[in-house]
């Protein structure tokens, strides 16, 4: 055994003298310094790219936007605003107390946009997960033409979102394909439930292949011997799916759901192009962009709130749901076998 492995394990080959404590400490210190030199530039780059914009946005969210002072009618440059920008969104306080923002103003749309964003996230991600799992199971089977099917399924995901939104805009036009096929006269980009359904359908069509791709990667690492053992024990197709496939593919499934959930919470371009926010389809990201045109610091507060929402959802997925996947995967697989 080499001296290096001896340092790590505390064992040494016969006739090989052990390193003295001083020499061993010097080797560890040298490795630590080299690791710091290699990791340091990456940490610095991440701090500049990630931390600096976050810190800047948070600091600007406590600054008042320049504009006319309602009490004096004079133009003011701004200054420290405290939590006024956060009260604007969370309490819809436009200066006259809680819920004083007139209907139609951006401040009055925060909770509606929040509800719409979560509606899109829950419904769209659920549909994409179910369809993605079905597509992945089909593509995982061995049959002639499987490669062509895998390539064709990924086409919607490869199309840019702006192109997808415009494509579905024409499909959902009043005299478009959707109404002609269904024999209806629905205003898909108008008011009511129709524009929300249009956005969910378009988003599901585009991103279900992405879910299928990630789930398929999880299916391909499952040992076929597990299925063969289950067949020998008399397990049918449904039991093999419930007690073997689902538990073993769950880690990849949770990663796919996490990615799509975070992406949908930040949805902007699809609803912006497809409906333009009509029919109460404005998301939080759309509200941020609209507020930038009116006041940058209030938009910084809204973007900070959006960031905290996304961060909280990611924390729940990773801390709780991810830990449960690790703990439950092995027992369920053994039960099926």
Short mmCIF file of C-alpha atoms in Angstrom, two decimals:
data_model
loop_
_atom_site.label_atom_id
_atom_site.label_comp_id
_atom_site.label_asym_id
_atom_site.label_seq_id
_atom_site.Cartn_x
_atom_site.Cartn_y
_atom_site.Cartn_z
CA UNK A 1 0.00 0.00 0.00
CA UNK A 2 1.35 3.42 -0.91
CA UNK A 3 2.18 6.05 1.66
CA UNK A 4 -0.63 8.26 0.35
CA UNK A 5 -3.29 5.63 1.04
CA UNK A 6 -1.60 4.94 4.34
CA UNK A 7 -2.16 8.54 5.39
CA UNK A 8 -5.85 8.24 4.50
CA UNK A 9 -6.47 4.84 6.15
CA UNK A 10 -3.91 4.79 8.92
CA UNK A 11 -2.32 1.58 7.51
CA UNK A 12 1.13 1.18 5.98
CA UNK A 13 2.86 -1.46 3.92
CA UNK A 14 5.42 -3.69 5.63
CA UNK A 15 8.81 -1.97 5.84
CA UNK A 16 7.35 1.44 4.89
CA UNK A 17 7.90 4.02 7.64
CA UNK A 18 4.82 6.04 8.66
CA UNK A 19 4.79 9.77 8.14
CA UNK A 20 5.45 11.83 11.22
CA UNK A 21 2.54 14.07 12.38
CA UNK A 22 4.28 17.24 11.24
CA UNK A 23 4.80 15.92 7.70
CA UNK A 24 1.22 14.64 7.56
CA UNK A 25 -0.17 18.04 8.66
CA UNK A 26 1.97 19.77 6.01
CA UNK A 27 0.55 17.53 3.27
CA UNK A 28 -3.04 18.21 4.37
CA UNK A 29 -2.41 21.97 4.57
CA UNK A 30 -0.89 21.96 1.10
CA UNK A 31 -3.89 20.09 -0.33
CA UNK A 32 -6.26 22.55 1.33
CA UNK A 33 -4.44 25.55 -0.15
CA UNK A 34 -4.47 24.02 -3.63
CA UNK A 35 -8.17 23.29 -3.33
CA UNK A 36 -8.85 26.87 -2.23
CA UNK A 37 -6.86 28.24 -5.19
CA UNK A 38 -8.85 26.06 -7.61
CA UNK A 39 -12.28 26.75 -6.11
CA UNK A 40 -11.71 30.42 -5.30
CA UNK A 41 -12.10 31.85 -8.83
CA UNK A 42 -15.33 29.89 -9.34
CA UNK A 43 -16.77 31.14 -6.05
CA UNK A 44 -15.78 34.70 -6.95
CA UNK A 45 -17.42 34.42 -10.37
CA UNK A 46 -20.63 33.00 -8.85
CA UNK A 47 -20.66 35.81 -6.29
CA UNK A 48 -20.43 38.41 -9.07
CA UNK A 49 -22.98 36.77 -11.34
CA UNK A 50 -25.52 35.65 -8.70
CA UNK A 51 -25.04 37.47 -5.39
CA UNK A 52 -24.39 40.96 -6.75
CA UNK A 53 -27.69 41.24 -8.70
CA UNK A 54 -29.64 39.83 -5.74
CA UNK A 55 -28.07 42.21 -3.22
CA UNK A 56 -28.53 45.13 -5.60
CA UNK A 57 -32.21 44.32 -6.20
CA UNK A 58 -32.89 43.96 -2.47
CA UNK A 59 -31.15 47.25 -1.64
CA UNK A 60 -33.01 49.09 -4.40
CA UNK A 61 -36.34 47.71 -3.17
CA UNK A 62 -36.04 49.94 -0.09
CA UNK A 63 -35.62 53.07 -2.22
CA UNK A 64 -38.47 55.29 -3.33
CA UNK A 65 -39.01 55.83 -7.05
CA UNK A 66 -38.56 59.36 -8.36
CA UNK A 67 -41.79 61.11 -9.26
CA UNK A 68 -44.44 63.58 -8.13
CA UNK A 69 -45.20 63.81 -4.44
CA UNK A 70 -49.01 63.51 -4.11
CA UNK A 71 -49.07 65.77 -1.03
CA UNK A 72 -47.04 68.67 -2.49
CA UNK A 73 -47.27 68.13 -6.22
CA UNK A 74 -43.48 68.60 -6.42
CA UNK A 75 -41.06 66.27 -8.19
CA UNK A 76 -38.93 64.29 -5.73
CA UNK A 77 -35.77 62.36 -6.47
CA UNK A 78 -36.64 59.45 -4.22
CA UNK A 79 -34.76 58.39 -1.10
CA UNK A 80 -35.22 55.76 1.56
CA UNK A 81 -38.70 54.26 1.36
CA UNK A 82 -38.58 51.66 4.13
CA UNK A 83 -41.02 48.87 3.39
CA UNK A 84 -43.37 51.07 1.35
CA UNK A 85 -42.59 49.22 -1.88
CA UNK A 86 -43.39 45.89 -0.21
CA UNK A 87 -46.61 47.32 1.22
CA UNK A 88 -47.55 48.35 -2.30
CA UNK A 89 -47.61 44.72 -3.40
CA UNK A 90 -48.42 42.70 -0.31
CA UNK A 91 -51.05 45.07 1.12
CA UNK A 92 -51.97 46.86 -2.14
CA UNK A 93 -51.14 50.12 -0.38
CA UNK A 94 -50.90 52.94 -2.91
CA UNK A 95 -50.47 55.60 -0.22
CA UNK A 96 -53.92 55.58 1.35
CA UNK A 97 -53.61 52.49 3.53
CA UNK A 98 -54.09 48.79 2.93
CA UNK A 99 -56.05 47.84 -0.20
CA UNK A 100 -56.17 51.45 -1.37
CA UNK A 101 -54.87 50.78 -4.89
CA UNK A 102 -57.57 51.55 -7.46
CA UNK A 103 -58.74 48.64 -9.64
CA UNK A 104 -56.67 48.28 -12.78
CA UNK A 105 -53.44 49.58 -11.26
CA UNK A 106 -50.44 47.28 -11.04
CA UNK A 107 -50.53 47.28 -7.25
CA UNK A 108 -54.06 45.90 -7.24
CA UNK A 109 -53.07 43.00 -9.48
CA UNK A 110 -50.44 41.36 -7.25
CA UNK A 111 -52.56 38.72 -5.55
CA UNK A 112 -54.45 37.96 -8.75
CA UNK A 113 -51.15 37.47 -10.59
CA UNK A 114 -49.85 35.31 -7.74
CA UNK A 115 -52.92 33.08 -7.88
CA UNK A 116 -52.74 32.82 -11.67
CA UNK A 117 -49.03 31.94 -11.51
CA UNK A 118 -49.65 29.11 -9.05
CA UNK A 119 -52.68 27.96 -11.06
CA UNK A 120 -50.53 27.65 -14.18
CA UNK A 121 -47.80 25.91 -12.17
CA UNK A 122 -49.99 23.31 -10.48
CA UNK A 123 -52.19 22.42 -13.48
CA UNK A 124 -49.51 22.60 -16.19
CA UNK A 125 -46.83 20.72 -14.24
CA UNK A 126 -49.33 18.01 -13.26
CA UNK A 127 -50.38 17.48 -16.88
CA UNK A 128 -46.78 17.57 -18.07
CA UNK A 129 -45.75 15.01 -15.44
CA UNK A 130 -48.51 12.56 -16.36
CA UNK A 131 -47.94 12.92 -20.11
CA UNK A 132 -44.16 12.89 -19.69
CA UNK A 133 -44.33 9.64 -17.72
CA UNK A 134 -46.53 8.04 -20.38
CA UNK A 135 -44.23 9.20 -23.18
CA UNK A 136 -41.16 7.96 -21.29
CA UNK A 137 -42.68 4.52 -20.68
CA UNK A 138 -43.53 4.20 -24.38
CA UNK A 139 -40.10 5.36 -25.53
CA UNK A 140 -38.41 3.01 -23.05
CA UNK A 141 -39.92 -0.05 -24.72
CA UNK A 142 -38.00 -1.79 -27.50
CA UNK A 143 -39.74 -1.60 -30.87
CA UNK A 144 -38.91 -0.77 -34.45
CA UNK A 145 -38.67 2.97 -35.08
CA UNK A 146 -38.03 3.88 -31.43
CA UNK A 147 -35.22 6.29 -32.33
CA UNK A 148 -37.47 8.19 -34.76
CA UNK A 149 -40.19 8.42 -32.11
CA UNK A 150 -37.75 9.77 -29.52
CA UNK A 151 -36.51 12.43 -31.91
CA UNK A 152 -40.00 13.49 -33.01
CA UNK A 153 -41.30 13.76 -29.44
CA UNK A 154 -38.57 16.27 -28.60
CA UNK A 155 -39.49 18.62 -31.46
CA UNK A 156 -41.99 20.76 -29.48
CA UNK A 157 -39.45 21.26 -26.71
CA UNK A 158 -36.79 22.34 -29.22
CA UNK A 159 -39.01 25.06 -30.68
CA UNK A 160 -38.36 28.49 -29.11
CA UNK A 161 -41.06 29.62 -26.71
CA UNK A 162 -41.84 32.75 -28.70
CA UNK A 163 -42.47 30.66 -31.81
CA UNK A 164 -44.61 28.24 -29.80
CA UNK A 165 -46.70 31.10 -28.41
CA UNK A 166 -47.28 32.57 -31.86
CA UNK A 167 -48.14 29.13 -33.28
CA UNK A 168 -50.81 28.56 -30.64
CA UNK A 169 -51.99 32.15 -31.04
CA UNK A 170 -53.03 31.30 -34.60
CA UNK A 171 -54.48 27.94 -33.51
CA UNK A 172 -56.62 29.64 -30.85
CA UNK A 173 -57.72 32.52 -33.07
CA UNK A 174 -61.47 33.06 -33.37
CA UNK A 175 -61.44 31.52 -36.87
CA UNK A 176 -58.49 29.25 -36.06
CA UNK A 177 -58.06 25.50 -36.09
CA UNK A 178 -59.24 24.96 -32.50
CA UNK A 179 -62.70 26.45 -33.04
CA UNK A 180 -63.10 24.80 -36.42
CA UNK A 181 -62.21 21.35 -35.10
CA UNK A 182 -64.36 21.71 -31.97
CA UNK A 183 -67.17 23.47 -33.81
CA UNK A 184 -67.19 26.29 -31.25
CA UNK A 185 -66.86 30.08 -31.19
CA UNK A 186 -64.70 30.45 -28.10
CA UNK A 187 -62.60 33.59 -27.58
CA UNK A 188 -59.47 31.77 -26.49
CA UNK A 189 -57.54 35.01 -25.97
CA UNK A 190 -60.43 36.95 -24.44
CA UNK A 191 -61.90 36.74 -20.93
CA UNK A 192 -62.95 33.94 -18.60
CA UNK A 193 -61.48 30.47 -18.42
CA UNK A 194 -60.52 30.19 -22.10
CA UNK A 195 -57.23 32.19 -22.08
CA UNK A 196 -56.01 30.34 -18.99
CA UNK A 197 -56.81 27.01 -20.65
CA UNK A 198 -55.04 28.13 -23.83
CA UNK A 199 -51.85 28.96 -21.93
CA UNK A 200 -51.90 25.67 -20.02
CA UNK A 201 -52.46 23.67 -23.23
CA UNK A 202 -49.65 25.48 -25.06
CA UNK A 203 -47.22 25.12 -22.16
CA UNK A 204 -48.06 21.42 -21.73
CA UNK A 205 -47.56 20.76 -25.44
CA UNK A 206 -44.15 22.41 -25.39
CA UNK A 207 -42.63 21.09 -22.17
CA UNK A 208 -44.12 17.61 -21.69
CA UNK A 209 -41.28 16.24 -23.92
CA UNK A 210 -38.75 17.78 -21.50
CA UNK A 211 -40.37 15.88 -18.65
CA UNK A 212 -40.35 12.71 -20.76
CA UNK A 213 -36.63 13.12 -21.47
CA UNK A 214 -35.69 13.39 -17.78
CA UNK A 215 -37.98 10.54 -16.75
CA UNK A 216 -36.64 8.36 -19.56
CA UNK A 217 -33.12 8.89 -18.22
CA UNK A 218 -34.32 7.56 -14.87
CA UNK A 219 -35.99 4.55 -16.45
CA UNK A 220 -32.84 3.54 -18.30
CA UNK A 221 -30.82 3.06 -15.10
CA UNK A 222 -33.28 0.53 -13.63
CA UNK A 223 -31.83 -2.99 -13.73
CA UNK A 224 -33.92 -5.30 -15.91
CA UNK A 225 -33.12 -8.11 -13.48
CA UNK A 226 -35.48 -6.51 -10.95
CA UNK A 227 -38.38 -6.87 -13.39
CA UNK A 228 -37.41 -10.45 -14.21
CA UNK A 229 -37.38 -11.34 -10.52
CA UNK A 230 -40.78 -9.73 -10.05
CA UNK A 231 -42.19 -11.72 -12.98
CA UNK A 232 -40.90 -14.94 -11.48
CA UNK A 233 -42.68 -14.06 -8.24
CA UNK A 234 -45.94 -13.63 -10.15
CA UNK A 235 -46.13 -9.81 -10.17
CA UNK A 236 -48.28 -8.46 -12.98
CA UNK A 237 -47.61 -5.40 -15.12
CA UNK A 238 -49.50 -3.05 -12.80
CA UNK A 239 -47.71 -4.26 -9.65
CA UNK A 240 -44.35 -3.98 -11.39
CA UNK A 241 -45.20 -0.41 -12.35
CA UNK A 242 -46.42 0.60 -8.88
CA UNK A 243 -43.86 -1.19 -6.72
CA UNK A 244 -40.77 -1.13 -8.95
CA UNK A 245 -40.95 1.49 -11.70
CA UNK A 246 -42.46 4.37 -9.73
CA UNK A 247 -40.20 4.06 -6.63
CA UNK A 248 -37.01 3.65 -8.66
CA UNK A 249 -37.82 6.41 -11.14
CA UNK A 250 -39.03 8.80 -8.44
CA UNK A 251 -35.67 10.61 -7.98
CA UNK A 252 -35.55 11.53 -11.68
CA UNK A 253 -39.26 12.33 -11.58
CA UNK A 254 -38.82 14.72 -8.64
CA UNK A 255 -35.94 16.48 -10.38
CA UNK A 256 -38.08 16.95 -13.49
CA UNK A 257 -41.01 18.27 -11.44
CA UNK A 258 -38.68 20.65 -9.58
CA UNK A 259 -37.20 22.06 -12.79
CA UNK A 260 -40.60 22.54 -14.40
CA UNK A 261 -42.12 24.04 -11.24
CA UNK A 262 -39.39 26.66 -10.93
CA UNK A 263 -39.58 27.40 -14.64
CA UNK A 264 -43.36 27.82 -14.63
CA UNK A 265 -43.26 30.10 -11.58
CA UNK A 266 -41.12 32.43 -13.70
CA UNK A 267 -43.29 32.14 -16.81
CA UNK A 268 -43.34 35.30 -18.93
CA UNK A 269 -42.98 34.97 -22.69
CA UNK A 270 -45.70 32.38 -23.38
CA UNK A 271 -48.64 34.24 -21.75
CA UNK A 272 -47.28 37.62 -22.84
CA UNK A 273 -47.30 36.67 -26.52
CA UNK A 274 -50.35 34.39 -26.45
CA UNK A 275 -52.83 36.52 -24.48
CA UNK A 276 -50.97 39.68 -23.55
CA UNK A 277 -52.33 39.36 -20.01
CA UNK A 278 -55.98 39.41 -21.12
CA UNK A 279 -58.50 37.54 -19.02
CA UNK A 280 -56.48 37.84 -15.81
CA UNK A 281 -53.57 35.83 -17.22
CA UNK A 282 -50.79 38.14 -16.07
CA UNK A 283 -48.09 36.28 -14.13
CA UNK A 284 -45.71 37.67 -11.53
CA UNK A 285 -42.92 37.99 -14.10
CA UNK A 286 -45.22 39.96 -16.42
CA UNK A 287 -46.12 42.24 -13.51
CA UNK A 288 -42.43 42.87 -12.80
CA UNK A 289 -41.74 43.90 -16.41
CA UNK A 290 -44.81 46.16 -16.49
CA UNK A 291 -43.74 47.82 -13.24
CA UNK A 292 -40.22 48.50 -14.57
CA UNK A 293 -41.79 50.95 -17.02
CA UNK A 294 -43.45 52.81 -14.13
CA UNK A 295 -40.93 52.58 -11.33
CA UNK A 296 -37.74 50.56 -11.12
CA UNK A 297 -37.46 50.38 -7.34
CA UNK A 298 -41.01 49.10 -6.85
CA UNK A 299 -40.21 46.52 -9.54
CA UNK A 300 -37.13 45.51 -7.50
CA UNK A 301 -39.38 44.86 -4.51
CA UNK A 302 -41.71 42.72 -6.63
CA UNK A 303 -38.80 40.80 -8.14
CA UNK A 304 -37.47 40.17 -4.61
CA UNK A 305 -40.86 38.81 -3.54
CA UNK A 306 -40.93 36.60 -6.65
CA UNK A 307 -37.42 35.37 -5.88
CA UNK A 308 -38.42 34.49 -2.31
CA UNK A 309 -41.45 32.56 -3.56
CA UNK A 310 -39.33 30.58 -6.02
CA UNK A 311 -36.64 29.99 -3.40
CA UNK A 312 -39.21 28.75 -0.85
CA UNK A 313 -40.71 26.31 -3.34
CA UNK A 314 -37.25 25.02 -4.28
CA UNK A 315 -36.36 24.65 -0.59
CA UNK A 316 -39.50 22.59 0.07
CA UNK A 317 -38.76 20.31 -2.89
CA UNK A 318 -35.12 19.74 -1.99
CA UNK A 319 -35.34 19.66 1.81
CA UNK A 320 -38.52 17.66 2.28
CA UNK A 321 -39.63 15.92 -0.92
CA UNK A 322 -36.09 15.06 -1.98
CA UNK A 323 -35.24 13.58 1.43
CA UNK A 324 -38.37 11.42 1.37
CA UNK A 325 -37.38 10.05 -2.04
CA UNK A 326 -34.02 8.89 -0.70
CA UNK A 327 -35.54 7.26 2.36
CA UNK A 328 -38.41 5.45 0.65
CA UNK A 329 -36.85 4.26 -2.59
CA UNK A 330 -34.96 1.20 -1.34
CA UNK A 331 -37.70 -0.32 0.91
CA UNK A 332 -40.35 -0.13 -1.81
CA UNK A 333 -38.04 -1.76 -4.37
CA UNK A 334 -37.28 -4.65 -2.00
CA UNK A 335 -40.97 -5.17 -1.31
CA UNK A 336 -41.71 -5.52 -5.02
CA UNK A 337 -38.88 -8.00 -5.49
#
